[in-house]
Amino acid sequence: MALDSSDAPGFGTLAIHGGQSPEPSTGAIMPPIFQTSTYVQPAIAEPLGGIYDYARVANPTREALERNLAALEGGAHGVAFASGLAAIESVLKTLSAGDHVVSEENTYGGTTRMFTRVLARLGIDFSFVDSRDPEAVAAAVRPETRLIHVETPTNPMMRLCDIGAVSEVARDAGALLMVDNTFASPYNQRPLELGADITVHSATKYLNGHSDIIGGALVVRDDALAEEIRFVRKSTGAVPGPMDAWLCLRGAKTLHVRMRQHNAAGLAVARHLEGHAKVDAVFYPGLPSHPQHDLAKRQMKGFTGMVSFDVGTLDRARAVVEHTRLFQLAESLGGVESLVSVPALMTHASVPKDLRERMGVTDGLVRLSVGIEEIDDLLADLDRALER
Ligand SMILES: *Cc1c(COP(=O)(O)O)cnc(C)c1O
């Protein structure tokens, strides 16, 4: 029998066993990679298992991943996608022209681009707010509001949204609350338990954790909502391949071990940088200096490996990223190897400078994805680069 969250095991036990059972014909402990497009049916319109007729609709490797992620997020249904953006888009495609969405203004850039440049053209209306303030979210709600979308912590300023408070706003509005939980991972934060309806991930990041796939996933509790989202996925086609689903499941099995180390290293790096003479400011929810540190302690179990800091000018930021050796210059995050980036010139280059600065994304801001190398080596790498 596969374990699920109703057995109440600890998180690490669920990460390994949640939704998993040996493959019935051989006992293989890992699900095979069902690399097939179709399935032979014993009789007309009688697919095996009632569902295995075509691999866009059903694939057992993908289902093993989905059961695992549902267990990790404390939900009933996982739905896996070809990317994080495909997961978010599939939720938006349960809406219709004329519907309205309230979104955090500081979301992942690709999410904002999809909302403003693709979905707005199709007649969905968006309002962008600072969701650190639940009242700002409530003030943006209209009679046509069907969905509230937030991300917490945000990229790269590590702003937080009070999921419980915003879930009440959503309930009063008769809207669904979707939380992008990519930065926190379910090890650190479980939005469904705090009142969200949908938790969504770029599985590319911490869930997979090894920088070797692009993937997405969402988890919900409600059966009808899961069915609606699966219908959109089946009808529009943004499914992950079985090999990527398998790699993501393999990664998810060590999520707890990796996140413990990411959390420890992230906190150590943030503390170290806060005491460094060449650093003007550090943005990390685990530091008492973070303006929402109390909320962080309430809704998160750890504070991740994502750390941003300001060195004042673009030239200094450039000098830092050009002189680290362990922290490699790249976009993305959440893998075992440490990465560094300059958001103003990389992930946020397409955001107008005045808006960027209003969000705090100054030219001197450096973003780290702290990996799981030895902490002392990471601190020494940063010290060496900051001395340049
Ligand atoms: C990367 C990312 C996405 C997009 O996911 P893809 O897998 O790249 O499509 C969405 N949200 C957040 C917070 C991300 O970091």
XYZ file of C-alpha atoms and ligand atoms in Angstrom:
403
model
C 0.000 0.000 0.000
C 1.258 3.439 -0.933
C 1.695 5.889 1.926
C -0.063 9.212 1.820
C -0.355 12.138 4.204
C -3.319 10.541 6.036
C -0.836 8.048 7.513
C 0.806 11.124 9.113
C 4.435 10.086 8.556
C 7.186 12.717 8.731
C 8.016 14.805 5.674
C 11.179 12.883 4.761
C 9.344 9.563 4.905
C 6.640 10.964 2.628
C 9.273 12.332 0.235
C 10.548 8.799 -0.309
C 7.393 6.694 0.017
C 4.507 9.140 -0.575
C 2.233 7.730 -3.265
C 4.790 5.059 -4.243
C 4.364 1.306 -4.529
C 6.463 -1.348 -6.282
C 5.731 -1.896 -9.978
C 3.266 -4.825 -9.964
C 4.718 -7.055 -12.695
C 8.351 -7.121 -11.431
C 8.449 -5.413 -8.047
C 10.786 -2.710 -9.403
C 11.196 -0.245 -6.527
C 11.360 2.732 -8.901
C 8.568 3.181 -11.438
C 9.703 2.337 -14.962
C 10.027 5.186 -17.453
C 6.929 4.391 -19.525
C 8.373 5.774 -22.762
C 5.310 5.135 -24.910
C 2.834 7.271 -26.819
C -0.071 4.833 -26.837
C -1.413 1.673 -25.205
C -2.903 -1.460 -26.785
C -6.558 -1.860 -25.824
C -7.956 -5.352 -25.240
C -11.283 -4.299 -26.817
C -12.707 -1.213 -28.521
C -12.828 1.758 -26.132
C -11.837 -0.404 -23.192
C -8.377 0.819 -22.281
C -6.537 -0.987 -19.481
C -7.137 0.598 -16.112
C -9.999 2.524 -17.712
C -7.583 5.375 -18.560
C -4.576 4.129 -20.537
C -5.619 5.043 -24.062
C -3.072 7.728 -25.053
C -0.051 9.150 -23.210
C -1.120 12.817 -23.278
C -4.040 11.697 -21.115
C -2.335 9.189 -18.818
C 1.197 7.964 -18.127
C 2.123 5.835 -15.090
C 5.551 7.468 -14.573
C 3.920 10.897 -14.496
C 1.240 9.598 -12.123
C 3.891 8.287 -9.693
C 5.370 11.816 -9.589
C 1.944 13.393 -9.153
C 1.047 11.173 -6.202
C 4.375 11.981 -4.567
C 3.967 15.752 -4.960
C 0.365 15.610 -3.705
C 1.636 13.889 -0.538
C 4.411 16.470 -0.054
C 2.018 19.423 -0.337
C -0.659 17.782 1.843
C -3.146 17.815 -1.055
C -5.295 15.239 -2.783
C -4.274 15.662 -6.436
C -0.982 16.480 -8.131
C -0.931 17.530 -11.779
C 2.432 17.623 -13.579
C 3.259 19.896 -16.511
C 5.964 20.528 -19.088
C 7.063 23.691 -17.200
C 6.121 25.924 -14.303
C 4.591 28.440 -16.678
C 2.488 25.716 -18.304
C 1.148 24.799 -14.849
C 0.177 28.417 -14.121
C -1.296 28.886 -17.601
C -3.474 25.798 -17.260
C -5.098 27.260 -14.148
C -5.717 30.546 -15.972
C -7.308 28.580 -18.810
C -10.060 27.412 -16.477
C -11.180 31.094 -16.612
C -13.073 32.848 -19.424
C -12.875 36.191 -21.199
C -14.239 38.885 -18.882
C -12.965 37.181 -15.727
C -10.616 39.141 -13.478
C -7.423 38.105 -11.669
C -5.644 39.899 -8.823
C -1.913 39.166 -8.949
C 1.087 40.054 -6.826
C 3.064 42.716 -8.757
C 6.488 41.242 -7.995
C 5.969 37.727 -9.406
C 8.399 35.760 -11.540
C 8.957 37.792 -14.734
C 7.675 35.059 -17.047
C 4.393 34.935 -15.115
C 3.855 38.687 -15.494
C 4.734 38.453 -19.197
C 2.183 35.648 -19.720
C -0.522 37.597 -17.871
C 0.051 40.964 -19.555
C 1.137 39.980 -23.061
C -0.697 36.715 -23.772
C -3.723 36.179 -21.540
C -4.794 39.857 -21.382
C -5.125 39.739 -25.205
C -7.615 36.896 -24.777
C -9.855 39.000 -22.558
C -8.777 38.092 -19.027
C -8.317 41.216 -16.871
C -5.475 41.613 -14.390
C -4.825 43.942 -11.443
C -1.334 43.964 -9.925
C -0.937 44.690 -6.216
C 1.619 44.530 -3.419
C 0.337 41.394 -1.685
C 2.414 42.078 1.438
C -0.702 44.061 2.350
C -3.847 41.832 2.415
C -5.984 44.992 2.346
C -4.438 46.007 -0.972
C -5.445 42.599 -2.320
C -8.991 43.028 -0.968
C -9.246 46.530 -2.477
C -8.429 45.190 -5.954
C -11.190 42.545 -5.867
C -14.126 43.072 -8.254
C -17.359 41.144 -8.769
C -15.683 39.325 -11.717
C -12.601 38.312 -9.701
C -12.148 34.551 -9.994
C -8.510 34.071 -8.975
C -5.883 35.605 -6.697
C -2.298 34.720 -7.589
C 0.581 35.303 -5.178
C 4.175 34.213 -4.866
C 5.937 33.990 -1.513
C 8.816 34.558 -1.043
C 9.133 36.687 -4.191
C 12.028 36.877 -6.587
C 14.481 38.531 -5.945
C 13.422 40.797 -3.040
C 12.191 37.967 -0.793
C 8.947 39.754 0.043
C 6.326 37.630 1.797
C 2.580 37.346 1.502
C 0.516 36.249 4.503
C -1.148 33.202 2.916
C -3.714 32.760 5.692
C -4.832 36.404 5.562
C -5.053 36.460 1.751
C -6.959 33.154 1.744
C -9.667 34.912 3.751
C -9.777 37.707 1.175
C -10.169 35.037 -1.525
C -12.923 33.255 0.371
C -14.861 36.509 0.886
C -14.470 37.270 -2.831
C -15.608 33.810 -3.913
C -12.271 33.487 -5.741
C -9.581 30.810 -5.691
C -6.164 31.485 -4.167
C -3.143 30.149 -6.078
C 0.266 30.324 -4.391
C 3.508 29.942 -6.335
C 5.499 27.898 -3.804
C 8.608 27.506 -5.988
C 10.962 29.518 -3.767
C 9.944 27.917 -0.466
C 9.344 24.292 -1.549
C 6.815 22.177 0.390
C 9.518 21.286 2.912
C 9.453 24.885 4.153
C 5.895 25.991 3.432
C 2.605 24.218 2.676
C 0.126 26.745 1.266
C -2.855 24.340 1.167
C -2.600 23.929 4.952
C -2.646 27.735 5.300
C -5.851 28.120 3.267
C -4.732 28.262 -0.400
C -6.700 26.353 -3.048
C -3.832 25.684 -5.446
C -0.093 25.415 -4.832
C 1.981 25.681 -7.999
C 5.654 25.033 -8.743
C 8.329 25.460 -11.250
C 9.551 21.895 -10.622
C 12.661 22.981 -12.519
C 13.885 24.482 -9.231
C 13.915 22.884 -5.743
C 11.508 19.990 -6.419
C 13.798 18.474 -9.041
C 16.842 20.101 -7.484
C 19.519 18.949 -9.926
C 19.295 21.525 -12.747
C 18.545 18.869 -15.351
C 14.890 19.339 -16.383
C 12.266 22.001 -17.085
C 9.063 20.978 -15.329
C 5.994 22.229 -13.514
C 3.386 20.909 -11.123
C 0.425 21.944 -9.065
C -1.418 20.379 -6.165
C -5.041 20.879 -5.098
C -7.418 19.338 -2.574
C -10.697 19.725 -4.438
C -11.720 16.856 -6.754
C -13.735 19.018 -9.164
C -10.950 21.591 -9.478
C -8.414 18.836 -10.212
C -10.697 17.454 -12.886
C -11.115 20.890 -14.484
C -7.337 21.449 -14.585
C -6.676 17.947 -15.961
C -9.274 18.629 -18.646
C -7.383 21.783 -19.668
C -4.080 19.888 -19.714
C -5.536 17.088 -21.820
C -7.122 19.623 -24.180
C -4.096 21.895 -24.565
C -1.260 19.408 -24.214
C 1.394 20.848 -21.860
C 2.444 17.464 -20.449
C 5.954 16.530 -19.273
C 7.697 13.605 -20.942
C 8.099 10.422 -18.865
C 11.884 10.797 -18.565
C 11.520 14.296 -17.079
C 8.756 13.105 -14.745
C 11.044 10.287 -13.583
C 13.979 12.647 -12.973
C 11.723 14.991 -11.008
C 10.461 12.114 -8.847
C 14.025 10.975 -8.234
C 14.887 14.535 -7.165
C 11.806 14.926 -4.955
C 12.827 11.867 -2.919
C 15.756 13.823 -1.441
C 13.917 17.151 -1.078
C 14.044 17.110 2.737
C 17.785 16.363 2.881
C 18.608 19.002 0.295
C 16.329 21.644 1.826
C 17.825 21.196 5.299
C 21.222 21.955 3.826
C 19.937 24.803 1.579
C 18.260 26.346 4.649
C 21.395 26.063 6.789
C 23.673 27.399 4.062
C 21.261 30.204 3.099
C 21.058 31.399 6.706
C 24.832 31.193 7.169
C 25.463 33.165 3.972
C 22.823 35.787 4.845
C 24.286 36.311 8.343
C 27.802 36.478 6.981
C 26.897 39.048 4.322
C 24.930 41.165 6.810
C 28.118 41.601 8.822
C 30.280 42.351 5.764
C 31.612 45.902 5.343
C 31.192 45.846 1.532
C 27.490 44.897 1.655
C 24.816 47.610 2.045
C 21.744 45.424 2.603
C 20.747 41.740 2.736
C 17.280 40.432 1.858
C 16.518 37.119 3.571
C 13.346 36.240 5.527
C 15.384 34.302 8.103
C 17.192 37.444 9.333
C 15.591 39.415 12.200
C 16.288 42.544 10.081
C 13.810 41.342 7.413
C 10.651 43.481 7.845
C 8.442 40.365 7.718
C 10.620 38.087 9.849
C 7.744 37.335 12.254
C 5.485 36.250 9.399
C 8.342 34.158 7.994
C 8.678 32.335 11.319
C 4.914 31.765 11.441
C 4.325 30.390 7.964
C 7.706 28.896 7.010
C 9.738 26.130 8.586
C 13.017 27.261 6.988
C 14.063 30.158 4.809
C 15.610 28.476 1.730
C 18.894 29.054 -0.056
C 17.753 32.207 -1.862
C 19.610 35.320 -0.655
C 19.769 38.764 -2.296
C 22.135 41.546 -1.299
C 22.970 45.055 -2.443
C 26.534 46.199 -3.044
C 25.574 49.731 -4.126
C 26.561 49.957 -7.785
C 26.450 47.949 -10.980
C 30.251 47.970 -11.216
C 30.545 46.399 -7.783
C 27.831 43.851 -8.551
C 29.659 42.973 -11.746
C 32.940 42.590 -9.876
C 31.323 40.169 -7.405
C 29.770 37.885 -10.020
C 32.925 37.916 -12.133
C 35.115 36.788 -9.244
C 33.167 34.040 -7.525
C 34.339 30.575 -8.510
C 31.864 28.264 -6.754
C 28.875 30.556 -7.334
C 28.466 30.323 -11.104
C 26.853 33.044 -13.206
C 23.473 31.732 -14.340
C 19.726 32.252 -14.145
C 17.502 29.647 -12.431
C 17.790 28.395 -8.854
C 17.189 25.538 -6.492
C 19.829 23.118 -7.758
C 22.574 21.526 -5.689
C 25.175 23.859 -7.205
C 25.420 27.515 -6.118
C 24.484 30.192 -8.659
C 24.808 33.964 -8.746
C 23.055 36.550 -10.907
C 22.514 40.298 -11.311
C 18.705 40.601 -11.610
C 18.736 44.132 -13.112
C 20.715 42.893 -16.118
C 19.423 39.313 -16.283
C 16.031 38.074 -14.988
C 14.585 41.604 -14.644
C 16.208 43.298 -17.654
C 12.830 43.672 -19.397
C 11.244 45.461 -16.403
C 11.340 49.291 -16.864
C 14.037 50.854 -14.657
C 11.634 52.990 -12.554
C 9.399 49.988 -11.759
C 12.483 47.878 -11.088
C 13.819 50.415 -8.596
C 10.407 50.764 -6.953
C 10.514 46.991 -6.360
C 14.025 47.398 -4.883
C 15.764 45.700 -7.801
C 18.632 48.188 -7.972
C 21.612 47.904 -10.311
C 23.760 46.868 -7.342
C 21.549 43.930 -6.348
C 23.109 40.455 -6.472
C 20.983 37.296 -6.148
C 22.352 34.004 -4.863
C 20.916 30.519 -5.099
C 22.969 28.950 -2.326
C 23.638 25.299 -3.141
C 24.677 22.429 -0.911
C 28.458 22.630 -1.196
C 30.381 22.979 2.110
C 29.287 26.211 3.802
C 32.846 27.326 4.663
C 33.850 27.074 1.010
C 30.847 29.152 -0.046
C 31.598 31.890 2.500
C 35.257 31.994 1.426
C 34.195 32.245 -2.227
C 31.982 35.257 -1.474
C 34.656 36.918 0.675
C 37.214 36.572 -2.086
C 34.852 38.084 -4.670
C 33.780 40.956 -2.371
C 37.439 41.930 -1.804
C 37.837 42.679 -5.546
C 11.233 29.612 -12.758
C 9.979 30.064 -12.129
C 8.736 29.955 -12.788
C 8.618 29.431 -14.206
O 8.889 28.079 -14.264
P 9.481 27.331 -15.567
O 9.662 25.954 -15.101
O 10.750 28.045 -15.933
O 8.431 27.493 -16.620
C 7.594 30.338 -12.113
N 7.659 30.847 -10.857
C 8.827 30.987 -10.204
C 8.830 31.555 -8.832
C 10.020 30.610 -10.813
O 11.185 30.768 -10.155
